[in-house]
XYZ file of C-alpha atoms in Angstrom:
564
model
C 0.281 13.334 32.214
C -2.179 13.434 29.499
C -4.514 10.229 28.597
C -2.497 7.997 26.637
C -3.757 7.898 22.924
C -4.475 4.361 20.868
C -3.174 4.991 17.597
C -0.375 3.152 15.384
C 3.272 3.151 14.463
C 3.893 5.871 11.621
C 6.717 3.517 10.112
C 6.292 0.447 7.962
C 2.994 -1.600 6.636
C 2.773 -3.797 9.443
C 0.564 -1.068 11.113
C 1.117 -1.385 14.879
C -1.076 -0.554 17.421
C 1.064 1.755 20.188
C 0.212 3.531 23.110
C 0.843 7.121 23.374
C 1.450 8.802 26.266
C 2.693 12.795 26.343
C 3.915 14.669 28.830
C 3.632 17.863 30.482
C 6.662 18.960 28.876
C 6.352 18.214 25.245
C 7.635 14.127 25.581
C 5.983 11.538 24.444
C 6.218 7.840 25.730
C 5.215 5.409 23.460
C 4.730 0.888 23.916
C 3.077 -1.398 22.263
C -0.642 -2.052 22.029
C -1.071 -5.414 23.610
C -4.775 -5.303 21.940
C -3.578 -4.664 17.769
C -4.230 -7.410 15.711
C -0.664 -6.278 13.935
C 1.706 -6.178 16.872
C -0.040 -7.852 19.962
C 2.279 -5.237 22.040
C 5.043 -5.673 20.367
C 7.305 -3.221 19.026
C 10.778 -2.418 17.377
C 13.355 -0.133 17.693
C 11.940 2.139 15.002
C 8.231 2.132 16.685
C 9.921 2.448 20.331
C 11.647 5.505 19.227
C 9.006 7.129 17.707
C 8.571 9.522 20.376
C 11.941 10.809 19.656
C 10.950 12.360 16.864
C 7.988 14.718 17.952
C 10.083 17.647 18.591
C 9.197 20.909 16.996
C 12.471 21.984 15.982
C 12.655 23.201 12.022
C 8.692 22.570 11.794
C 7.412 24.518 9.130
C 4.734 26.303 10.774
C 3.390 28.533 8.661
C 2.091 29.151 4.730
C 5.088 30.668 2.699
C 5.046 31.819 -0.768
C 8.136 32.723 -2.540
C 9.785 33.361 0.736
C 7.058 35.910 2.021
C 4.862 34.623 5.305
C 1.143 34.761 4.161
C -2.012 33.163 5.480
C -4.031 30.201 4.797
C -6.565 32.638 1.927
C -3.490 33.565 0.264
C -1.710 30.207 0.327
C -4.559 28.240 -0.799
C -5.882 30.856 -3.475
C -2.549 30.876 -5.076
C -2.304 27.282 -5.615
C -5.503 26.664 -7.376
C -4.925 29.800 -9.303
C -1.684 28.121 -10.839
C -3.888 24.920 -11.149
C -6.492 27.176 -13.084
C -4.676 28.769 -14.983
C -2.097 25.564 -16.125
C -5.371 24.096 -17.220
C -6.221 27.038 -19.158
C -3.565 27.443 -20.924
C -2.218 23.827 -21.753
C -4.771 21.259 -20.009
C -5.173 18.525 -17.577
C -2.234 17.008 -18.799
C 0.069 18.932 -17.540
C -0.671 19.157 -13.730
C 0.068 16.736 -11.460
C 0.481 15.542 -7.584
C 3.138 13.514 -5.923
C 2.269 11.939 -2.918
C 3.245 9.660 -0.242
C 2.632 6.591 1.380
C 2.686 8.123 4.474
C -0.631 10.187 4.215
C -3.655 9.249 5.675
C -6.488 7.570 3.956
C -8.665 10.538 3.811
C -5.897 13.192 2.729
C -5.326 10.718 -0.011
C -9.017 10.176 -0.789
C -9.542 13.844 -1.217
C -6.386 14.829 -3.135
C -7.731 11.691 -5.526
C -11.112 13.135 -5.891
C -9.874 16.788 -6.721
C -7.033 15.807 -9.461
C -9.083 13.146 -11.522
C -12.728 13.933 -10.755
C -12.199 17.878 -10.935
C -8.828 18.757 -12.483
C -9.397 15.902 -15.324
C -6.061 14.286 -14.681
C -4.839 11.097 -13.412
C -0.815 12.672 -13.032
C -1.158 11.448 -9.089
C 1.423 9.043 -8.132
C 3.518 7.883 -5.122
C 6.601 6.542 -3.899
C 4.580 3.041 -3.070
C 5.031 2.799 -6.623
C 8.266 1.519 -6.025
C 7.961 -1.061 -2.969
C 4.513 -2.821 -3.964
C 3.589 -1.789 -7.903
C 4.640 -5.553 -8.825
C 2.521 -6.590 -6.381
C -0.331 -4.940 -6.706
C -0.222 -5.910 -10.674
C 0.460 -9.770 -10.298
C -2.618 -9.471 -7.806
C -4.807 -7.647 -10.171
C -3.988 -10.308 -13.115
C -4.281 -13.683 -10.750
C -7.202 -12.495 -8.538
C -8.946 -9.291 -10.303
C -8.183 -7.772 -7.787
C -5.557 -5.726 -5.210
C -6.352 -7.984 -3.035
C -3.413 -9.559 -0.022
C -5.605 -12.917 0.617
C -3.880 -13.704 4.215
C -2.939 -12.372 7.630
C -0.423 -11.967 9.773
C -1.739 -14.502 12.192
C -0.319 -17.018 9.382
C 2.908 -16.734 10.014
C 2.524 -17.941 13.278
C 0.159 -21.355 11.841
C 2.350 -22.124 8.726
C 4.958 -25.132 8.861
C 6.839 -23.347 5.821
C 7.829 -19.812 5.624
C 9.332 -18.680 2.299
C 11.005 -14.621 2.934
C 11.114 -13.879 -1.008
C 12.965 -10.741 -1.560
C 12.451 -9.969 2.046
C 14.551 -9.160 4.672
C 11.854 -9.832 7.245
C 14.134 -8.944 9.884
C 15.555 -5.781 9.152
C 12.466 -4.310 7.480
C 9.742 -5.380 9.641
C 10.945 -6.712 12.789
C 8.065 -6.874 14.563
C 6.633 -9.932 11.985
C 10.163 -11.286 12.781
C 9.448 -11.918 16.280
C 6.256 -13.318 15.572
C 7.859 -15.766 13.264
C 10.363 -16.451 15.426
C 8.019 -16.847 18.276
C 6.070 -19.336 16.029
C 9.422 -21.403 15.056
C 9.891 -22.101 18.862
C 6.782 -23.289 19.654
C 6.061 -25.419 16.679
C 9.524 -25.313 14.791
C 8.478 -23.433 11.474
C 10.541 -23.943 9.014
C 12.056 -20.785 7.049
C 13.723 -20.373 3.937
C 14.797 -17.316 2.548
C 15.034 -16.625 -1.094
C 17.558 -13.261 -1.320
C 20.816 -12.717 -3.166
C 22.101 -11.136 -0.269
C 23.115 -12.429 3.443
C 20.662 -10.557 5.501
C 20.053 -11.005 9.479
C 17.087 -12.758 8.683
C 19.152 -15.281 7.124
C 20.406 -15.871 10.830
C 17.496 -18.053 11.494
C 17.056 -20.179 8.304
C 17.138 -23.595 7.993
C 17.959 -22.944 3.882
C 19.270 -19.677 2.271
C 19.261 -19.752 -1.514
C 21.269 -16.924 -2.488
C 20.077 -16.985 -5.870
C 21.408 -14.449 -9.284
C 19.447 -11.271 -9.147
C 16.651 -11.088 -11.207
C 16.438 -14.825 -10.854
C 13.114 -15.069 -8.624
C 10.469 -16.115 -11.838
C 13.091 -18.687 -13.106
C 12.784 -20.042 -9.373
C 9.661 -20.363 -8.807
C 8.751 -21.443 -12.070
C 11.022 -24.368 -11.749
C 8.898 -25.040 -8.244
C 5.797 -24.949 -10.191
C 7.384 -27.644 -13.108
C 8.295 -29.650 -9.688
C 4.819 -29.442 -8.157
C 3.212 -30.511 -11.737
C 5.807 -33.707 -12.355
C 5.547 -34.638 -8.596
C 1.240 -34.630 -8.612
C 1.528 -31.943 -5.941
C -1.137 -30.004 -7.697
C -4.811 -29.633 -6.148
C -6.980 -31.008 -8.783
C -10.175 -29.890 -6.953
C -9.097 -26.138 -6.586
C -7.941 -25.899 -10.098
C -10.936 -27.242 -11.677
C -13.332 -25.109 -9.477
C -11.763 -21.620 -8.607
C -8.862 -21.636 -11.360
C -7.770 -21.312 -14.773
C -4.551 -21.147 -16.859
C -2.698 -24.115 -14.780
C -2.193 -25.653 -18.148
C -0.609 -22.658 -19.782
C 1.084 -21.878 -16.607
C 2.927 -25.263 -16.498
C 3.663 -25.271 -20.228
C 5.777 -22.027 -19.500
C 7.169 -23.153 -16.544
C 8.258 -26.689 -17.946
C 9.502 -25.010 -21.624
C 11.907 -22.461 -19.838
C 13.729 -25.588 -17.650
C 13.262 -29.117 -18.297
C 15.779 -30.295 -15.202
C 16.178 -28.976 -11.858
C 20.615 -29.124 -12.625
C 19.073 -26.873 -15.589
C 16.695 -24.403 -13.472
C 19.865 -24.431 -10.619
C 22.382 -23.182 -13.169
C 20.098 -20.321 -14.027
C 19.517 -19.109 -10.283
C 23.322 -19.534 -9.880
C 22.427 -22.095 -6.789
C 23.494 -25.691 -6.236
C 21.315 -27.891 -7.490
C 21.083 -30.192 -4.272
C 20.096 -26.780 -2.319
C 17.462 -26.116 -4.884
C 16.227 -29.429 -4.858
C 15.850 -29.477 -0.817
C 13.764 -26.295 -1.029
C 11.304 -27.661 -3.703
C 10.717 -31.204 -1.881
C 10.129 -29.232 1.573
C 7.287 -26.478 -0.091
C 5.487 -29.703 -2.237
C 5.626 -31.844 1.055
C 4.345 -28.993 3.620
C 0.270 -27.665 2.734
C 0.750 -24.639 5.046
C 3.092 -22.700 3.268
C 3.330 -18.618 3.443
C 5.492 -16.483 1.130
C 6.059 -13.402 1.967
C 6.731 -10.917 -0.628
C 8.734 -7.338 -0.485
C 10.506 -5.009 -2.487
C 13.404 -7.183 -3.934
C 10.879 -9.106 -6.046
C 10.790 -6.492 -8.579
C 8.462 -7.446 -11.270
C 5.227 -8.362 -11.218
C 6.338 -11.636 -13.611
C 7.706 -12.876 -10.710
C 5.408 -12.080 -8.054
C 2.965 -13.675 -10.517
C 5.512 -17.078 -10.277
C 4.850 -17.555 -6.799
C 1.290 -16.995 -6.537
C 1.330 -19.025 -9.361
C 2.387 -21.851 -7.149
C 0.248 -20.875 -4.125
C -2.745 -21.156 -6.693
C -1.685 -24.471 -8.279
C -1.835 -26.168 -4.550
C -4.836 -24.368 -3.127
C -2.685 -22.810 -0.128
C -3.978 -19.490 -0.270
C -6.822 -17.683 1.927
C -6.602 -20.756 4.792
C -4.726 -20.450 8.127
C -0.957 -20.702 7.549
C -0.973 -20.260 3.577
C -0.525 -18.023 0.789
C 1.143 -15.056 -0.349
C 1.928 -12.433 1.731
C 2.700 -8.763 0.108
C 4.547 -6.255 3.098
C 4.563 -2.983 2.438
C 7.638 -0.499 2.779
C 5.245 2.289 4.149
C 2.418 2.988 6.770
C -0.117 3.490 4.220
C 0.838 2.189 1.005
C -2.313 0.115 0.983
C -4.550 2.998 2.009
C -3.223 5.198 -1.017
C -4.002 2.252 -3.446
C -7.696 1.294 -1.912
C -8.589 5.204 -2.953
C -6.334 5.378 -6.036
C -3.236 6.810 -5.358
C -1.365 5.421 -8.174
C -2.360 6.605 -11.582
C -3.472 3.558 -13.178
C -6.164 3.822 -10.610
C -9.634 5.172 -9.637
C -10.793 5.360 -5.794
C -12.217 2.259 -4.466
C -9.756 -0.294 -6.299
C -11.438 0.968 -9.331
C -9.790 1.193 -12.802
C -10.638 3.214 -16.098
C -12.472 1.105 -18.053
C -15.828 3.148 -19.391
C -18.004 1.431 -16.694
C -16.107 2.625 -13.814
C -15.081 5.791 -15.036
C -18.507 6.496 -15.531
C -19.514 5.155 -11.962
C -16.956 7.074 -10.344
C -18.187 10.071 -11.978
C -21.959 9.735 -10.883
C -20.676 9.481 -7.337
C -18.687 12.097 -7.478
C -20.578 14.257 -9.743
C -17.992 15.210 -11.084
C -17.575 17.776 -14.241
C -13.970 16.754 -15.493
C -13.591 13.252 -15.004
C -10.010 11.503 -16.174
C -10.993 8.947 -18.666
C -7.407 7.402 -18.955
C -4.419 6.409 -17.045
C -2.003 9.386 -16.327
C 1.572 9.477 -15.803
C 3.430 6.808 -13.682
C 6.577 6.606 -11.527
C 9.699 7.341 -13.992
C 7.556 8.596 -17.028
C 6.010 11.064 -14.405
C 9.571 12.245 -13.758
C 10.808 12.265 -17.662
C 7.525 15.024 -18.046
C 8.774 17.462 -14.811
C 12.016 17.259 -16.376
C 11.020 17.857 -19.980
C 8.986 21.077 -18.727
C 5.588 19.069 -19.827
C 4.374 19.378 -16.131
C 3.762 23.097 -15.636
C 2.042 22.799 -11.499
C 3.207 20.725 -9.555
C 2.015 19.898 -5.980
C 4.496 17.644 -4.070
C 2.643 16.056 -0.997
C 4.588 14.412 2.329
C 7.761 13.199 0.531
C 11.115 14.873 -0.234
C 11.405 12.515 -2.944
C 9.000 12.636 -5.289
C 8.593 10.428 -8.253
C 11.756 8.486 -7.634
C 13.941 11.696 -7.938
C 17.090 10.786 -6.346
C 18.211 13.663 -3.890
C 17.754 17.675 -3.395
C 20.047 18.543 -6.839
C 18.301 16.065 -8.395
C 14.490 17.334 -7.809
C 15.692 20.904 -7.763
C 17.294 20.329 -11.450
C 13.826 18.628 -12.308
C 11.247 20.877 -10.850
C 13.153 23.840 -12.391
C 11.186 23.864 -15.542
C 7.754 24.006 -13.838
C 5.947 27.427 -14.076
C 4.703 26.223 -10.098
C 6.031 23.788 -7.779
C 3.586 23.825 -4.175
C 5.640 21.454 -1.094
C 2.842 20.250 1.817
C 5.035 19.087 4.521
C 6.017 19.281 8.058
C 9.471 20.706 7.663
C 10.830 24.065 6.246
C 14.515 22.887 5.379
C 13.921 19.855 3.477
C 14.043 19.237 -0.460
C 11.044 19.793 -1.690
C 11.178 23.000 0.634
C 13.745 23.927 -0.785
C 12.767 23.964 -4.100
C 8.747 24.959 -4.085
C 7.352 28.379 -4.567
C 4.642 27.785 -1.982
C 4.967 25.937 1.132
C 1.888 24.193 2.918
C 2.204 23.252 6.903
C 1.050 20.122 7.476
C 0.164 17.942 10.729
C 2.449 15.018 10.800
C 2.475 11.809 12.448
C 0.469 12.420 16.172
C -1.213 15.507 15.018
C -3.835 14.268 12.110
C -7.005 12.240 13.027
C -7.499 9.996 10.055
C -6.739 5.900 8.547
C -4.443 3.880 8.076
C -4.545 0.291 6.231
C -1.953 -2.463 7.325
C -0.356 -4.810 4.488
C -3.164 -7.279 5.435
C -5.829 -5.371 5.142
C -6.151 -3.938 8.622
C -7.662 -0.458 8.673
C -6.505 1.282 11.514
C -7.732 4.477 13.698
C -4.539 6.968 13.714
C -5.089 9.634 16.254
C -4.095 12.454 17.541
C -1.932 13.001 20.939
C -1.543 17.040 20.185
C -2.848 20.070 18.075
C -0.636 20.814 14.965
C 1.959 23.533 15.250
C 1.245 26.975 14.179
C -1.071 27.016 11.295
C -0.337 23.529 10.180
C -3.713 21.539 8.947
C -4.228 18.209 7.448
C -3.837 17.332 4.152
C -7.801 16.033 3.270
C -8.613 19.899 4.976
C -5.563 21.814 2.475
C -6.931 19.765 -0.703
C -10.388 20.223 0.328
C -9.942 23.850 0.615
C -8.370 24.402 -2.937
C -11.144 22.071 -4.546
C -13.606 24.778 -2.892
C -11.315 27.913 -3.936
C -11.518 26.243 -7.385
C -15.534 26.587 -7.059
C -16.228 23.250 -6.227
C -17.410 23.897 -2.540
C -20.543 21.691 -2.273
C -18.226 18.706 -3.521
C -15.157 19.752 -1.188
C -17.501 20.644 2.347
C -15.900 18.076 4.455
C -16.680 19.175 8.495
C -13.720 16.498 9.481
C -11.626 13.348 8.495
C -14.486 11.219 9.565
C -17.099 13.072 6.657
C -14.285 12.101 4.172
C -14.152 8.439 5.537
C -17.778 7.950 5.028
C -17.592 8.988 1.719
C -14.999 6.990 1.005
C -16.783 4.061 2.806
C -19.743 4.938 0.906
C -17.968 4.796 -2.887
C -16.244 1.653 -1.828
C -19.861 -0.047 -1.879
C -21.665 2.395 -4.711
C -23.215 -0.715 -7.581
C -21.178 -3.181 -5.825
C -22.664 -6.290 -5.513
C -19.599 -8.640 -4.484
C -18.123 -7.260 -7.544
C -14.968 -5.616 -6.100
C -13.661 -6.627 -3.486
C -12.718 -3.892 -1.661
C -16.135 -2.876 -0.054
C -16.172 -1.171 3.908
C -19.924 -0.407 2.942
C -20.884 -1.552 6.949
C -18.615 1.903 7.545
C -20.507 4.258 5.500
C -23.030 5.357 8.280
C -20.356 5.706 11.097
C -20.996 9.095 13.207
C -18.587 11.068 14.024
C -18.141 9.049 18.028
C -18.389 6.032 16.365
C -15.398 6.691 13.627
C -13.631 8.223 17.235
C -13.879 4.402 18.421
C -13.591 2.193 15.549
C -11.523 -0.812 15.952
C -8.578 -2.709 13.766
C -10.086 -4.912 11.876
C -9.615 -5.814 7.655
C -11.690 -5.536 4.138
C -13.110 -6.476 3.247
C -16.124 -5.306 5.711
C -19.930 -5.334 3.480
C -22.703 -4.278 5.040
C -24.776 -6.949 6.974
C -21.062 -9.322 6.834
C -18.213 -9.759 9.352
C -14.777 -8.235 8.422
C -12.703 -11.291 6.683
C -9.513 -12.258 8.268
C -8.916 -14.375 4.274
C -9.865 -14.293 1.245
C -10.158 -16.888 -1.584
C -9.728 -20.387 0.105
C -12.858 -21.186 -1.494
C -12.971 -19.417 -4.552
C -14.936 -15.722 -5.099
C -11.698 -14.031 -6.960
C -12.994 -11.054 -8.749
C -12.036 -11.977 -12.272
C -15.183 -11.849 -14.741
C -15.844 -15.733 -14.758
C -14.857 -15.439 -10.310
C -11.764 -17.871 -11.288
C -8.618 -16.842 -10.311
C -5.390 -16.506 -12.988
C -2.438 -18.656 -13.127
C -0.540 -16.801 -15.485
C 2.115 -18.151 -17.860
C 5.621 -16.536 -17.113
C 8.621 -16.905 -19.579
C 11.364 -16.992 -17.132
């Protein structure tokens, strides 16, 4: 048997560590890393099974274009000819990228640099649109920032755990267990906030199975609660906060009673009234926050609370974002979403313009692109004329194979980088890229608290399959940009990447892995889990915020007013 391989889970955020072990034959064994910050050794069934899925059965394994077997020159030259010439003939605006949140750090990173430094267009966006945009926006508005201000390790120190929209123990298990772990030992108390009865409702001491679409009514009448009750931290709010006024005023104008705010939610008022008396009388509180919070109005409700207490960035408080995906949170820390630059950057004229020295880059987007469903609307409409469709068979939201063939038909050229020949973007592209999948691909991943993770490899890709920073790195040379595009390996990309995250920052954003930028090669081989922020000459920061520094002009963070 082979060495076994430290690497992590290619499932959900939480970002386990796991142990890979393959076999002689072509099997892999796979348990938990009892050294990852995420998992401690732990594992579900998804992460335990993972193995199961390494076979090489209906791998795409070679370049194909329009049906025809050719090689990597041919493959890559007629994607950025189609790129070329799109821009040529009708302009940045109508190319674009779909990606994943399954891709590693660097592919991301590189397929970022080539469509808005090089092509001129911000039309990249991915399907972690749909599990974390509202979080990422209610962040950016409270803190300045994309910024998750906890751990994991609080939800085994908090009293009080709130599961808001989240079925903790369906979707990420393995932060069940540690809950559950922590409820034993010092009897955590859990309420989950969900319209549905999910198994994590098995372990509750309250469920409030509140109207849908009620969550910013909710947690606006906690807020109102927390303000008439004196449960507010004075101290915090008059040193690292602004807004609580205007904040309350909403919250107290849309509900004046709690019978009032219960009749909205569709909850009994007495059930209502138990939840807000147990958050105002516990300090270590942690909400965690997933996909059925839907808008960021209502993510921005309960860090609205969280802010109006000071429990946020301490052991066992604040709000906790989980992501759907591996690498949701990689994607956005380069700018995988296209309201975004690399480096949690955005596109006002001072960043554009800083991303552009960096880059040197001759077509720089200057504006936001395309996003999610309005992405869609153009492939449909026939405004998107290339298309590259990267690690997902459903791009952009599009529902199912009729529904992205029917879409995509319009497109003059529609390129699929994948690891299987029979799936629907397959079956639908002109040209198909191999790519290395999951256990193949030496790159990053980033955790939904900030832990960035080594991924490595256990085998060789397939056939001709390569990684996705090498196939956009080669059609950003092919294109003529080869000084810009020379990467030798995932690790040159990473320092880059590293490097840009810290290029005229002083303390200004706050993601910064500047202490990364020098790695070698051996060193980016070994490197440990461990979170952003990580400056160079500082420690990497477990929280964030408990005593101020938000990223906001004035360094205050937001409570924002929410009409609920």
């Amino acid at each position: 048997m082979a060495e076994p391989v430290h690497t992590t889970c290619p499932f959900c955020g939480v970002g386990c560590g796991v142990v890979a072990e393959p076999a002689a034959d072509g099997a892999l064994a796979v348990r938990g890393d009892p050294d990852h910050p995420g998992n401690y050794g732990r594992l579900c069934a998804r992460g335990a099974a993972a193995g199961e899925g390494a076979g090489l059965p209906g791998r795409l394994l070679h370049p194909m274009l329009r049906g025809e077997r050719v090689g990597w020159g041919a493959a890559i030259g007629a994607l950025a000819g189609a790129f070329a010439r799109t821009l040529d003939a009708h302009g940045p605006g109508a190319v674009a990228i779909a990606v994943s949140g399954q891709l590693l750090t660097e592919g991301h990173y590189v397929l970022n640099k080539l469509m808005k430094g090089f092509l001129g267009s911000a039309n990249i966006d991915g399907n972690a649109r749909r599990c974390m945009d509202a979080a990422m926006l209610a962040q950016r508005r409270a803190y300045g920032s994309d910024t998750v201000p906890g751990c994991f390790d609080d939800l085994e120190q908090a009293d009080l755990v709130v599961l808001a929209g989240s079925n903790l123990a369906g979707h990420h298990p393995v932060l069940q267990q540690r809950l559950l772990t922590a409820r034993r030992q010092r009897r955590t108390k859990v309420v989950v906030i969900d319209p549905r009865c999910t198994p994590s409702c098995d372990e509750a001491d309250i469920h409030l199975q509140l109207r849908p679409g009620a969550d910013a009514a909710l947690f606006n009448g906690l807020l109102a609660h927390l303000h008439l009750h004196g449960r507010g931290n004075a101290r915090f709010l008059a040193e690292h906060a602004a807004g609580a006024e205007a904040a309350v005023a909403a919250a107290l104008a849309g509900a004046t009673t709690l019978t009032e705010v219960a009749a909205r939610c569709g909850l009994a008022a007495s059930s209502l009234r138990r939840f807000y008396e147990l958050f105002a009388a516990t300090e270590r509180v942690v909400t965690v926050i997933s996909q059925g919070v839907a808008s960021a109005d209502a993510v921005n409700a309960i860090l609205n609370v969280h802010l109006y207490t000071g429990r946020i960035g301490r052991p066992g408080m604040g709000p906790l974002p989980v992501a759907g995906q591996s690498n949701g949170m990689g994607g956005r820390e380069v700018g995988s979403l296209s309201g975004q630059l690399a480096a949690h950057m955005g596109f006002s004229v001072e960043e554009v313009e800083r991303v552009r020295r960096f880059w040197d880059a001759p077509r720089m987007a200057t504006a936001e692109g395309l996003a999610g469903e309005a992405l869609a609307h153009a492939v449909e409409e026939g405004r998107i004329k290339a298309l590259w469709i990267v690690g997902t068979d459903q791009p952009l939201g599009l529902r199912d194979a009729d529904h992205l063939a029917a879409a995509v038909a319009r497109c003059d050229f529609v390129a699929a980088s994948g690891g299987w020949a029979g799936g629907g973007a397959a079956r639908v592209a002109h040209l198909l890229l191999p790519a290395a999948l999951w256990g193949e691909g030496e790159g990053t991943v980033t955790a939904s608290d900030r832990t960035i993770s080594r991924r490595r490899s256990w085998r060789a890709p397939p056939g001709e399959a390569r990684p996705d920073w090498w196939i956009a790195a080669a059609v950003g040379r092919a294109l003529g940009w080869v000084e810009a595009f020379d990467y030798a390996s995932p690790a040159a990309v990473f320092r880059e990447h590293a490097a840009l995250s810290a290029f005229e920052n002083i303390a200004s954003r706050a993601f910064d892995i500047g202490a990364l930028a020098c790695l070698s090669d051996e060193e980016y081989d070994l490197l440990e889990p461990a979170p952003w922020p990580r400056r160079s000459g500082g420690p990497p920061l477990r929280r964030l915020f408990a005593g101020g520094g938000f990223h906001t002009d004035d360094g205050r963070a937001r409570l924002v007013p929410v009409a609920a």
